[in-house]
Amino acid sequence: MSDQLRVGPGFVLADVDPDSTPDFDGDKKSGEAELAAGAAELADLQEKLYAESLYGGTRRLLLVLQGMDTSGKGGIVGHVVGQVNPQGVRAVGFKAPTDEEKKHDFLWRVRSQVPPPGYIGVFDRSHYEDVLIHRVRGLSAPEAIEERYGLIAEFESQLVAAGATIVKVMLHIGPEEQRERLAARLERPEKHWKYNPGDVDERLLWPAYQEAYQVAVTRTSTTDAPWFVVPANRKWYARLAVHRLMLAALRDMHLEWPQPDYDVEAEKARLAAS
Amino acid sequence: MSDQLRVGPGFVLADVDPDSTPDFDGDKKSGEAELAAGAAELADLQEKLYAESLYGGTRRLLLVLQGMDTSGKGGIVGHVVGQVNPQGVRAVGFKAPTDEEKKHDFLWRVRSQVPPPGYIGVFDRSHYEDVLIHRVRGLSAPEAIEERYGLIAEFESQLVAAGATIVKVMLHIGPEEQRERLAARLERPEKHWKYNPGDVDERLLWPAYQEAYQVAVTRTSTTDAPWFVVPANRKWYARLAVHRLMLAALRDMHLEWPQPDYDVEAEKARLAAS
């Protein structure tokens, strides 16, 4: 699957059908079944990652989630990341920067939230906002934004050198789907809090956002930290796809339970005598 | 349930049977069924708590978990706290303090991890280690430890005044159960990393730890931040009990979905036109 979703040379966002389900032939039911069936392995791999860190390992997984409003970022955190013990998860949502955060360079607040060794970190929005909304709304000078693509790649390379595996996901929905999801939020009182009048303001800039995403993902999809564009009009598919990406990333680490640094038989004897 | 588990006047830890299942008549199967059935409500309440914080609310929930090694703290985080979206959870494990942490007062590292409004925070071990292992092993002077009970109560009152509901849980296992659990860790290679020779060293001090817990829970079980001693020889019961305590704490907040601060009908029209 990852090859089909990965942003490589010649990638064109406009060619990705948000309704499609690349590399999956089944229906919603079979997709949900695969997701549920994979929960135990994902949890197990996370535990191995954590165990390794207790023995000095530095590896960790960072999942970066981006997407237009209602694209399902929160649902991914709940239904996919939620498959592992929350003790091993650091999920962070990045909103508009605070005054304090604005005083620092744009990577400052992100740096402080990088997951420690052994953890799965999730960024719900990220440093990419600084080349997305900033580009669309002109919140920074063009030259500053231009410089950021390189700074981001450099930053991410440093993380990888420090033991991180980075999986960057753009949840890709279509404008009609977004209208329906926003409308649903307005219909149901228990969803009103999820709606924000600003969502429509951003929505009116849809083409500009698509352009900004096109530039961002093509310029920052590196071998170290690739982008995956996940069609997300079908929530069940997007969840399955991210689940598979996380599984693949963790499997690629070839994680093993650490060898004990104590004498197991001697400890059995001490324990029995205690 | 909470009344039976709550530490009140005259509480004696030695009188609590770790095999017992207070306020629950069913067996393991029915306990697990109740736990599973309550997941949706717990997740829903957490979401309401978070929604409230977006509208200026300051309320949050802090679950403090203490207990001897193998008492099941990690399992509580996975199976109970794991019922809610990890995006709304801040789970922190406190280990032996680092050199940096030792430079500050004992509450310093804990203060920085207090959950923000809208979140459920979990402390796996906590500032109570400073009156538990410190008392048992004489890591601090008796007068310093004596002072800490008051400092803790004061600190927790401040948190409550700032909007926190604090639920403190001691998972109470017996020494034979612990021997079996530690032995299981030594038997299975995938559990070796969870074992530490120091666990037996602590185990040899069992009576002193029970005494330290007796003092700690009786001196710091306040109306603001009560202690609950949960019999934990049966993992399924301990998980159900903590689940119920969290549910009760959240229900007591009488959380409501926030009223929107925008005109719903006007937004529907704007959205339709977009």
Coordinates of C-alpha atoms in Angstrom, one line a residue:
Chain A
M1 CA 0.0 0.0 0.0
S2 CA 2.6 2.6 1.0
D3 CA 4.0 2.7 -2.5
Q4 CA 0.7 3.7 -4.0
L5 CA 0.1 6.4 -1.4
R6 CA 3.6 7.7 -1.2
V7 CA 4.4 11.2 -2.7
G8 CA 7.1 10.7 -5.2
P9 CA 8.4 12.4 -8.3
G10 CA 5.7 13.8 -10.5
F11 CA 3.0 13.6 -7.8
V12 CA -0.1 15.6 -8.6
L13 CA -2.5 16.1 -5.7
A14 CA -5.4 17.0 -8.1
D15 CA -5.1 13.5 -9.6
V16 CA -5.9 11.7 -6.3
D17 CA -9.5 10.8 -6.0
P18 CA -10.6 11.3 -2.4
D19 CA -13.3 8.6 -2.9
S20 CA -10.7 6.0 -4.0
T21 CA -9.4 3.1 -1.9
P22 CA -5.9 2.4 -3.3
D23 CA -4.6 -1.1 -2.7
F24 CA -7.8 -2.2 -1.0
D25 CA -10.4 -4.2 -2.9
G26 CA -12.8 -4.9 0.0
D27 CA -15.8 -3.0 1.3
K28 CA -16.3 -1.0 4.5
K29 CA -17.0 -4.1 6.5
S30 CA -13.8 -6.0 5.5
G31 CA -11.8 -2.8 6.0
E32 CA -13.0 -2.4 9.5
A33 CA -12.3 -6.1 10.1
E34 CA -8.7 -5.7 9.0
L35 CA -8.3 -2.7 11.2
A36 CA -9.6 -4.5 14.2
A37 CA -7.6 -7.6 13.5
G38 CA -4.4 -5.6 13.3
A39 CA -4.8 -3.9 16.7
A40 CA -3.0 -6.6 18.7
E41 CA 0.1 -6.5 16.4
L42 CA 0.2 -2.7 16.6
A43 CA 0.0 -2.7 20.3
D44 CA 2.6 -5.4 20.5
L45 CA 5.0 -3.5 18.3
Q46 CA 4.6 -0.3 20.3
E47 CA 5.4 -2.3 23.5
K48 CA 8.6 -3.6 21.8
L49 CA 9.5 -0.1 20.8
Y50 CA 9.1 1.0 24.4
A51 CA 10.9 -2.0 25.8
E52 CA 13.9 -1.2 23.5
S53 CA 14.0 2.3 24.8
L54 CA 14.4 1.1 28.4
Y55 CA 17.5 -0.7 27.3
G56 CA 19.0 2.4 25.7
G57 CA 17.2 2.4 22.3
T58 CA 16.5 5.7 20.7
R59 CA 13.9 4.7 18.1
R60 CA 10.5 6.2 18.1
L61 CA 7.7 6.8 15.6
L62 CA 6.3 10.2 14.7
L63 CA 3.0 10.4 12.8
V64 CA 2.3 13.8 11.3
L65 CA -1.4 14.4 10.4
Q66 CA -2.5 17.1 8.1
G67 CA -5.7 17.8 6.2
M68 CA -8.5 20.2 5.7
D69 CA -11.0 20.7 8.5
T70 CA -13.2 17.6 9.0
S71 CA -10.7 15.4 7.1
G72 CA -10.7 13.0 10.0
K73 CA -7.5 13.7 11.9
G74 CA -9.1 13.3 15.3
G75 CA -10.7 10.1 14.2
I76 CA -7.4 8.7 13.2
V77 CA -6.0 9.4 16.6
G78 CA -9.0 7.8 18.3
H79 CA -9.4 4.7 16.1
V80 CA -5.9 4.0 15.0
V81 CA -3.5 5.4 17.5
G82 CA -6.1 4.4 20.1
Q83 CA -5.2 0.8 19.4
V84 CA -2.1 1.0 21.5
N85 CA -1.6 1.7 25.2
P86 CA -1.9 5.5 25.8
Q87 CA 1.1 5.2 28.1
G88 CA 3.2 4.9 25.0
V89 CA 1.6 7.7 23.0
R90 CA 2.2 11.4 22.9
A91 CA -0.5 13.0 20.9
V92 CA -0.3 16.7 20.4
G93 CA -2.7 19.1 18.6
F94 CA -1.2 22.2 17.2
K95 CA -3.5 25.2 17.0
A96 CA -2.8 28.8 16.1
P97 CA 0.4 29.7 17.9
T98 CA 0.3 31.5 21.2
D99 CA 2.0 34.8 21.8
E100 CA 4.8 33.0 23.5
E101 CA 5.2 30.6 20.6
K102 CA 5.2 33.4 18.1
K103 CA 8.3 34.8 19.8
H104 CA 10.3 31.8 18.7
D105 CA 11.1 30.3 15.3
F106 CA 8.4 28.2 13.8
L107 CA 10.0 24.9 14.7
W108 CA 10.4 25.8 18.4
R109 CA 7.1 24.6 19.6
V110 CA 7.3 21.4 17.5
R111 CA 10.8 20.6 18.7
S112 CA 9.6 20.5 22.3
Q113 CA 6.9 17.9 21.4
V114 CA 9.0 15.4 19.6
P115 CA 8.3 12.0 21.1
P116 CA 10.9 10.6 23.4
P117 CA 12.6 7.2 22.5
G118 CA 10.1 4.4 22.8
Y119 CA 7.1 6.5 22.1
I120 CA 4.6 7.0 19.3
G121 CA 4.1 10.7 18.8
V122 CA 1.2 12.1 16.9
F123 CA 1.1 15.7 15.6
D124 CA -2.5 16.7 14.8
R125 CA -1.5 19.6 12.5
S126 CA 2.2 20.5 12.8
H127 CA 5.0 22.7 11.5
Y128 CA 3.4 22.3 8.1
E129 CA 0.8 24.9 9.0
D130 CA 3.7 27.4 8.6
V131 CA 3.8 26.6 4.9
L132 CA 0.1 26.0 4.4
I133 CA -2.1 28.6 6.1
H134 CA 0.9 30.9 6.0
R135 CA 1.2 30.6 2.3
V136 CA -2.6 30.7 1.6
R137 CA -3.2 33.7 3.9
G138 CA 0.2 35.5 3.4
L139 CA 0.9 35.3 7.1
S140 CA 4.6 35.2 6.4
A141 CA 6.7 36.7 3.6
P142 CA 7.1 34.5 0.5
E143 CA 10.9 34.3 1.1
A144 CA 10.4 33.2 4.6
I145 CA 8.0 30.5 3.5
E146 CA 10.4 29.5 0.7
E147 CA 13.1 29.0 3.3
R148 CA 10.9 26.9 5.5
Y149 CA 10.7 23.9 3.1
G150 CA 14.4 23.5 3.5
L151 CA 14.4 24.1 7.2
I152 CA 11.6 21.5 7.6
A153 CA 13.6 18.9 5.6
E154 CA 16.7 19.6 7.7
F155 CA 14.7 19.4 11.0
E156 CA 13.2 16.1 10.0
S157 CA 16.5 14.6 8.9
Q158 CA 17.9 15.5 12.3
L159 CA 15.0 13.7 14.0
V160 CA 15.6 10.6 11.8
A161 CA 19.3 10.7 12.7
A162 CA 18.2 10.8 16.3
G163 CA 16.2 7.6 15.9
A164 CA 12.8 8.7 14.7
T165 CA 10.8 7.1 11.9
I166 CA 8.6 9.8 10.5
V167 CA 5.3 9.1 8.7
K168 CA 3.6 12.1 7.3
V169 CA 0.0 11.8 6.2
M170 CA -2.3 14.1 4.4
L171 CA -5.9 13.1 4.7
H172 CA -7.4 14.1 1.4
I173 CA -11.1 14.9 1.2
G174 CA -13.1 16.6 -1.4
P175 CA -14.9 19.9 -1.0
E176 CA -18.4 18.3 -1.3
E177 CA -17.5 15.8 1.4
Q178 CA -16.3 18.6 3.6
R179 CA -19.6 20.5 3.1
E180 CA -21.5 17.4 4.3
R181 CA -19.3 16.9 7.3
L182 CA -19.5 20.6 8.3
A183 CA -23.3 20.5 7.8
A184 CA -23.5 17.5 10.1
R185 CA -21.7 19.4 12.8
L186 CA -24.2 22.2 12.5
E187 CA -27.1 19.8 12.5
R188 CA -26.2 18.0 15.8
P189 CA -26.0 20.0 19.0
E190 CA -23.3 17.5 20.4
K191 CA -21.2 18.4 17.4
H192 CA -21.6 22.2 17.5
W193 CA -18.4 22.7 19.5
K194 CA -16.5 21.1 16.6
Y195 CA -17.7 23.8 14.3
N196 CA -16.1 27.2 13.9
P197 CA -17.2 29.9 11.6
G198 CA -13.6 30.2 10.5
D199 CA -14.0 26.8 8.9
V200 CA -16.1 28.3 6.2
D201 CA -13.6 31.1 5.7
E202 CA -10.8 28.5 5.1
R203 CA -13.1 26.5 2.9
L204 CA -13.6 29.4 0.6
L205 CA -9.9 29.2 0.0
W206 CA -10.0 25.6 -1.1
P207 CA -8.1 25.9 -4.3
A208 CA -5.3 27.9 -2.7
Y209 CA -5.0 25.3 0.0
Q210 CA -4.8 22.5 -2.5
E211 CA -2.0 24.4 -4.2
A212 CA -0.2 24.9 -0.9
Y213 CA -0.5 21.2 -0.1
Q214 CA 0.7 20.3 -3.6
V215 CA 3.8 22.4 -3.1
A216 CA 4.4 21.3 0.5
V217 CA 4.1 17.6 0.0
T218 CA 6.2 17.5 -3.2
R219 CA 8.9 19.6 -1.7
T220 CA 9.2 17.9 1.6
S221 CA 8.5 14.2 0.8
T222 CA 12.0 12.9 1.4
T223 CA 13.4 9.4 1.8
D224 CA 13.9 10.2 5.4
A225 CA 10.4 11.5 5.9
P226 CA 8.0 10.7 3.1
W227 CA 4.5 12.0 2.6
F228 CA 1.5 9.8 2.1
V229 CA -1.6 11.2 0.6
V230 CA -4.5 9.1 1.9
P231 CA -7.9 9.4 0.2
A232 CA -10.2 10.2 3.1
N233 CA -13.7 10.6 1.9
R234 CA -14.3 7.1 3.3
K235 CA -13.3 7.3 6.9
W236 CA -13.0 3.6 7.3
Y237 CA -10.5 3.5 4.4
A238 CA -8.4 6.4 5.8
R239 CA -8.2 4.7 9.2
L240 CA -7.2 1.4 7.6
A241 CA -4.6 3.1 5.4
V242 CA -3.0 4.9 8.4
H243 CA -3.1 1.8 10.4
R244 CA -1.2 0.0 7.7
L245 CA 1.3 2.7 7.4
M246 CA 2.0 2.6 11.1
L247 CA 2.3 -1.2 11.1
A248 CA 4.6 -1.1 8.1
A249 CA 6.8 1.6 9.8
L250 CA 7.1 -0.4 13.0
R251 CA 7.6 -3.7 11.2
D252 CA 10.5 -2.2 9.2
M253 CA 12.2 -1.5 12.5
H254 CA 12.6 -5.2 13.1
L255 CA 11.9 -4.8 16.7
E256 CA 12.9 -7.5 19.1
W257 CA 12.3 -8.0 22.8
P258 CA 15.5 -6.8 24.5
Q259 CA 17.8 -9.4 26.0
P260 CA 17.7 -9.1 29.8
D261 CA 20.7 -7.5 31.4
Y262 CA 20.4 -9.7 34.5
D263 CA 20.7 -13.4 35.1
V264 CA 17.2 -14.9 34.7
E265 CA 17.9 -18.1 36.6
A266 CA 19.6 -16.2 39.5
E267 CA 16.6 -13.9 39.7
K268 CA 14.2 -16.8 39.8
A269 CA 16.0 -18.1 42.8
R270 CA 16.1 -14.8 44.5
L271 CA 12.4 -14.3 43.9
A272 CA 11.5 -17.8 45.1
A273 CA 13.4 -17.1 48.3
S274 CA 11.7 -13.7 48.9
Chain B
M1 CA -18.8 1.7 44.8
S2 CA -16.6 4.7 45.6
D3 CA -17.8 4.8 49.2
Q4 CA -16.6 1.3 49.8
L5 CA -13.2 2.0 48.3
R6 CA -12.6 5.5 49.6
V7 CA -10.1 6.0 52.4
G8 CA -11.9 7.7 55.3
P9 CA -11.4 8.0 59.0
G10 CA -10.1 4.8 60.6
F11 CA -9.0 3.2 57.4
V12 CA -6.7 0.3 57.8
L13 CA -4.9 -1.0 54.7
A14 CA -4.1 -4.3 56.3
D15 CA -7.9 -5.0 56.6
V16 CA -8.4 -4.7 52.8
D17 CA -8.4 -8.2 51.2
P18 CA -6.6 -7.9 47.8
D19 CA -8.7 -10.8 46.5
S20 CA -12.0 -9.1 47.3
T21 CA -14.3 -7.4 44.8
P22 CA -16.2 -4.7 46.8
D23 CA -19.6 -3.7 45.5
F24 CA -19.4 -6.2 42.7
D25 CA -21.2 -9.5 42.8
G26 CA -20.5 -10.8 39.3
D27 CA -17.7 -12.9 38.0
K28 CA -14.8 -12.0 35.7
K29 CA -16.9 -12.4 32.6
S30 CA -19.6 -10.0 33.8
G31 CA -17.0 -7.6 35.1
E32 CA -15.4 -7.5 31.7
A33 CA -18.8 -7.0 30.1
E34 CA -19.5 -4.0 32.3
L35 CA -16.1 -2.5 31.5
A36 CA -16.7 -2.9 27.7
A37 CA -20.2 -1.6 27.9
G38 CA -19.1 1.6 29.7
A39 CA -16.4 2.5 27.2
A40 CA -18.7 4.6 25.0
E41 CA -19.9 6.7 27.9
L42 CA -16.4 7.3 29.2
A43 CA -15.3 8.4 25.7
D44 CA -18.3 10.6 25.4
L45 CA -17.7 12.3 28.8
Q46 CA -14.1 12.9 27.9
E47 CA -15.2 14.6 24.7
K48 CA -17.6 16.8 26.6
L49 CA -14.8 17.8 29.0
Y50 CA -12.6 18.7 26.1
A51 CA -15.4 20.6 24.3
E52 CA -16.0 22.6 27.5
S53 CA -12.4 23.6 27.6
L54 CA -12.6 25.0 24.1
Y55 CA -15.3 27.3 25.4
G56 CA -13.1 28.5 28.3
G57 CA -13.7 25.7 30.8
T58 CA -11.0 24.9 33.2
R59 CA -12.1 21.5 34.4
R60 CA -9.9 18.4 33.9
L61 CA -9.5 15.0 35.5
L62 CA -6.3 13.7 37.1
L63 CA -6.0 10.0 37.9
V64 CA -3.1 9.2 40.2
L65 CA -2.0 5.6 40.2
Q66 CA 0.1 4.0 42.9
G67 CA 0.9 0.5 43.8
M68 CA 3.6 -2.0 44.3
D69 CA 5.4 -3.4 41.3
T70 CA 3.2 -5.6 39.1
S71 CA 0.0 -4.2 40.7
G72 CA -1.3 -3.4 37.3
K73 CA -0.9 0.3 36.8
G74 CA 0.1 -0.1 33.1
G75 CA -2.9 -2.3 32.5
I76 CA -5.2 0.3 33.9
V77 CA -3.8 2.9 31.5
G78 CA -4.1 0.5 28.6
H79 CA -7.5 -1.0 29.3
V80 CA -9.4 1.8 31.1
V81 CA -7.8 5.1 30.1
G82 CA -7.4 3.5 26.6
Q83 CA -11.2 3.6 26.3
V84 CA -11.0 7.3 25.4
N85 CA -9.4 9.1 22.5
P86 CA -5.7 9.4 23.2
Q87 CA -5.9 13.0 21.9
G88 CA -7.6 13.9 25.2
V89 CA -5.2 12.0 27.4
R90 CA -1.9 12.9 29.0
A91 CA -0.4 9.8 30.5
V92 CA 2.9 10.3 32.4
G93 CA 5.1 7.7 34.1
F94 CA 7.3 9.0 36.9
K95 CA 10.5 7.1 37.4
A96 CA 13.4 7.8 39.7
P97 CA 14.1 11.5 39.4
T98 CA 16.8 12.7 37.0
D99 CA 19.7 14.8 38.2
E100 CA 17.9 17.9 36.8
E101 CA 14.7 17.0 38.6
K102 CA 16.6 16.4 41.9
K103 CA 17.7 20.0 41.8
H104 CA 14.1 21.2 42.3
D105 CA 11.6 20.6 45.0
F106 CA 9.8 17.3 44.8
L107 CA 6.6 18.8 43.3
W108 CA 8.4 20.6 40.5
R109 CA 8.4 17.7 37.9
V110 CA 4.8 16.9 38.8
R111 CA 3.6 20.4 38.4
S112 CA 4.8 20.6 34.9
Q113 CA 2.8 17.5 34.0
V114 CA -0.6 18.6 35.4
P115 CA -3.2 18.0 32.6
P116 CA -4.4 21.1 30.9
P117 CA -8.2 22.0 30.9
G118 CA -10.2 19.5 29.0
Y119 CA -7.8 16.6 29.4
I120 CA -7.6 13.4 31.4
G121 CA -4.2 13.2 33.0
V122 CA -2.8 10.0 34.4
F123 CA 0.2 9.8 36.7
D124 CA 1.7 6.3 36.8
R125 CA 3.5 6.8 40.1
S126 CA 3.7 10.3 41.2
H127 CA 4.7 12.8 43.9
Y128 CA 3.7 10.1 46.4
E129 CA 6.9 8.3 45.7
D130 CA 8.5 11.0 47.8
V131 CA 6.6 9.8 50.8
L132 CA 6.7 6.1 49.9
I133 CA 10.1 4.9 48.8
H134 CA 11.7 7.9 50.5
R135 CA 10.1 6.8 53.8
V136 CA 10.9 3.2 53.3
R137 CA 14.5 3.7 52.2
G138 CA 15.3 6.8 54.2
L139 CA 16.0 8.8 51.0
S140 CA 14.9 12.0 52.8
A141 CA 15.1 13.1 56.4
P142 CA 12.0 12.2 58.5
E143 CA 11.2 15.9 59.0
A144 CA 11.3 16.5 55.3
I145 CA 8.9 13.6 54.6
E146 CA 6.7 14.8 57.5
E147 CA 6.4 18.2 55.8
R148 CA 5.6 16.7 52.5
Y149 CA 2.2 15.3 53.5
G150 CA 1.0 18.8 54.1
L151 CA 2.7 20.2 50.9
I152 CA 1.0 17.5 48.9
A153 CA -2.4 18.3 50.3
E154 CA -1.9 22.0 49.7
F155 CA -0.7 21.3 46.1
E156 CA -3.7 19.1 45.4
S157 CA -6.1 21.7 46.8
Q158 CA -4.6 24.3 44.4
L159 CA -5.2 21.9 41.5
V160 CA -8.7 21.4 42.5
A161 CA -9.2 25.2 42.9
A162 CA -7.9 25.5 39.3
G163 CA -10.5 23.1 38.0
A164 CA -9.1 19.6 38.5
T165 CA -10.9 16.6 39.8
I166 CA -8.4 14.3 41.4
V167 CA -8.9 10.6 41.8
K168 CA -6.1 8.8 43.6
V169 CA -6.0 5.1 43.4
M170 CA -3.8 2.6 45.2
L171 CA -3.8 -0.8 43.4
H172 CA -3.6 -3.2 46.3
I173 CA -2.1 -6.6 45.7
G174 CA -0.8 -9.2 48.1
P175 CA 2.8 -10.5 48.3
E176 CA 2.0 -13.9 47.0
E177 CA 0.2 -12.5 44.0
Q178 CA 3.2 -10.3 43.3
R179 CA 5.6 -13.3 43.5
E180 CA 3.5 -15.0 40.8
R181 CA 3.4 -12.0 38.6
L182 CA 7.1 -11.4 38.9
A183 CA 7.7 -15.1 38.2
A184 CA 5.6 -14.8 35.1
R185 CA 7.8 -12.0 33.9
L186 CA 10.9 -14.2 34.4
E187 CA 9.3 -17.1 32.6
R188 CA 8.4 -15.3 29.4
P189 CA 11.1 -13.7 27.3
E190 CA 8.7 -11.1 26.0
K191 CA 8.2 -10.0 29.6
H192 CA 11.8 -10.0 30.7
W193 CA 12.1 -6.3 30.0
K194 CA 9.4 -5.6 32.6
Y195 CA 11.5 -7.3 35.3
N196 CA 14.1 -5.5 37.2
P197 CA 16.3 -7.1 39.9
G198 CA 15.5 -4.1 42.0
D199 CA 11.9 -5.3 42.1
V200 CA 12.9 -8.1 44.5
D201 CA 14.9 -5.6 46.6
E202 CA 11.7 -3.6 47.0
R203 CA 9.7 -6.7 47.6
L204 CA 11.8 -7.6 50.6
L205 CA 10.7 -4.4 52.2
W206 CA 7.0 -5.2 51.7
P207 CA 5.8 -4.5 55.3
A208 CA 7.6 -1.2 55.3
Y209 CA 5.9 -0.2 52.1
Q210 CA 2.5 -1.2 53.5
E211 CA 3.2 1.0 56.5
A212 CA 4.3 3.9 54.2
Y213 CA 1.1 3.5 52.2
Q214 CA -1.0 3.3 55.3
V215 CA 0.4 6.6 56.4
A216 CA 0.3 8.3 53.0
V217 CA -3.2 7.4 52.1
T218 CA -4.7 8.2 55.5
R219 CA -2.9 11.5 55.8
T220 CA -3.6 12.7 52.3
S221 CA -7.1 11.4 51.6
T222 CA -9.0 14.7 51.6
T223 CA -12.4 15.8 50.4
D224 CA -10.6 17.6 47.6
A225 CA -8.5 14.6 46.5
P226 CA -9.6 11.3 48.1
W227 CA -7.7 8.1 48.0
F228 CA -9.4 4.9 46.8
V229 CA -7.7 1.6 47.7
V230 CA -8.7 -0.9 45.0
P231 CA -8.2 -4.6 45.6
A232 CA -6.1 -5.7 42.6
N233 CA -5.3 -9.3 42.8
R234 CA -8.0 -9.8 40.2
K235 CA -7.0 -7.5 37.3
W236 CA -10.4 -7.5 35.8
Y237 CA -11.9 -6.2 39.0
A238 CA -9.3 -3.5 39.4
R239 CA -9.9 -2.3 35.9
L240 CA -13.6 -2.2 36.4
A241 CA -13.3 -0.4 39.7
V242 CA -11.1 2.3 38.2
H243 CA -13.3 2.6 35.2
R244 CA -16.3 3.2 37.6
L245 CA -14.3 5.7 39.6
M246 CA -13.5 7.7 36.4
L247 CA -17.1 7.5 35.2
A248 CA -18.3 8.7 38.6
A249 CA -15.9 11.6 38.7
L250 CA -16.9 12.7 35.2
R251 CA -20.6 12.2 35.8
D252 CA -20.3 14.4 38.9
M253 CA -19.1 17.2 36.7
H254 CA -22.5 17.3 35.0
L255 CA -20.9 18.0 31.7
E256 CA -23.0 19.5 28.9
W257 CA -22.2 20.1 25.3
P258 CA -21.3 23.8 25.1
Q259 CA -23.7 26.2 23.6
P260 CA -22.3 27.5 20.3
D261 CA -21.0 31.0 20.3
Y262 CA -22.1 31.5 16.7
D263 CA -25.5 31.7 15.0
V264 CA -26.2 28.1 13.8
E265 CA -28.8 29.0 11.2
A266 CA -26.6 31.8 9.8
E267 CA -23.7 29.4 9.5
K268 CA -25.8 26.8 7.7
A269 CA -26.6 29.4 5.1
R270 CA -23.0 30.5 4.8
L271 CA -21.9 26.9 4.4
A272 CA -24.6 26.1 1.8
A273 CA -23.4 29.1 -0.2
S274 CA -19.8 28.1 0.0

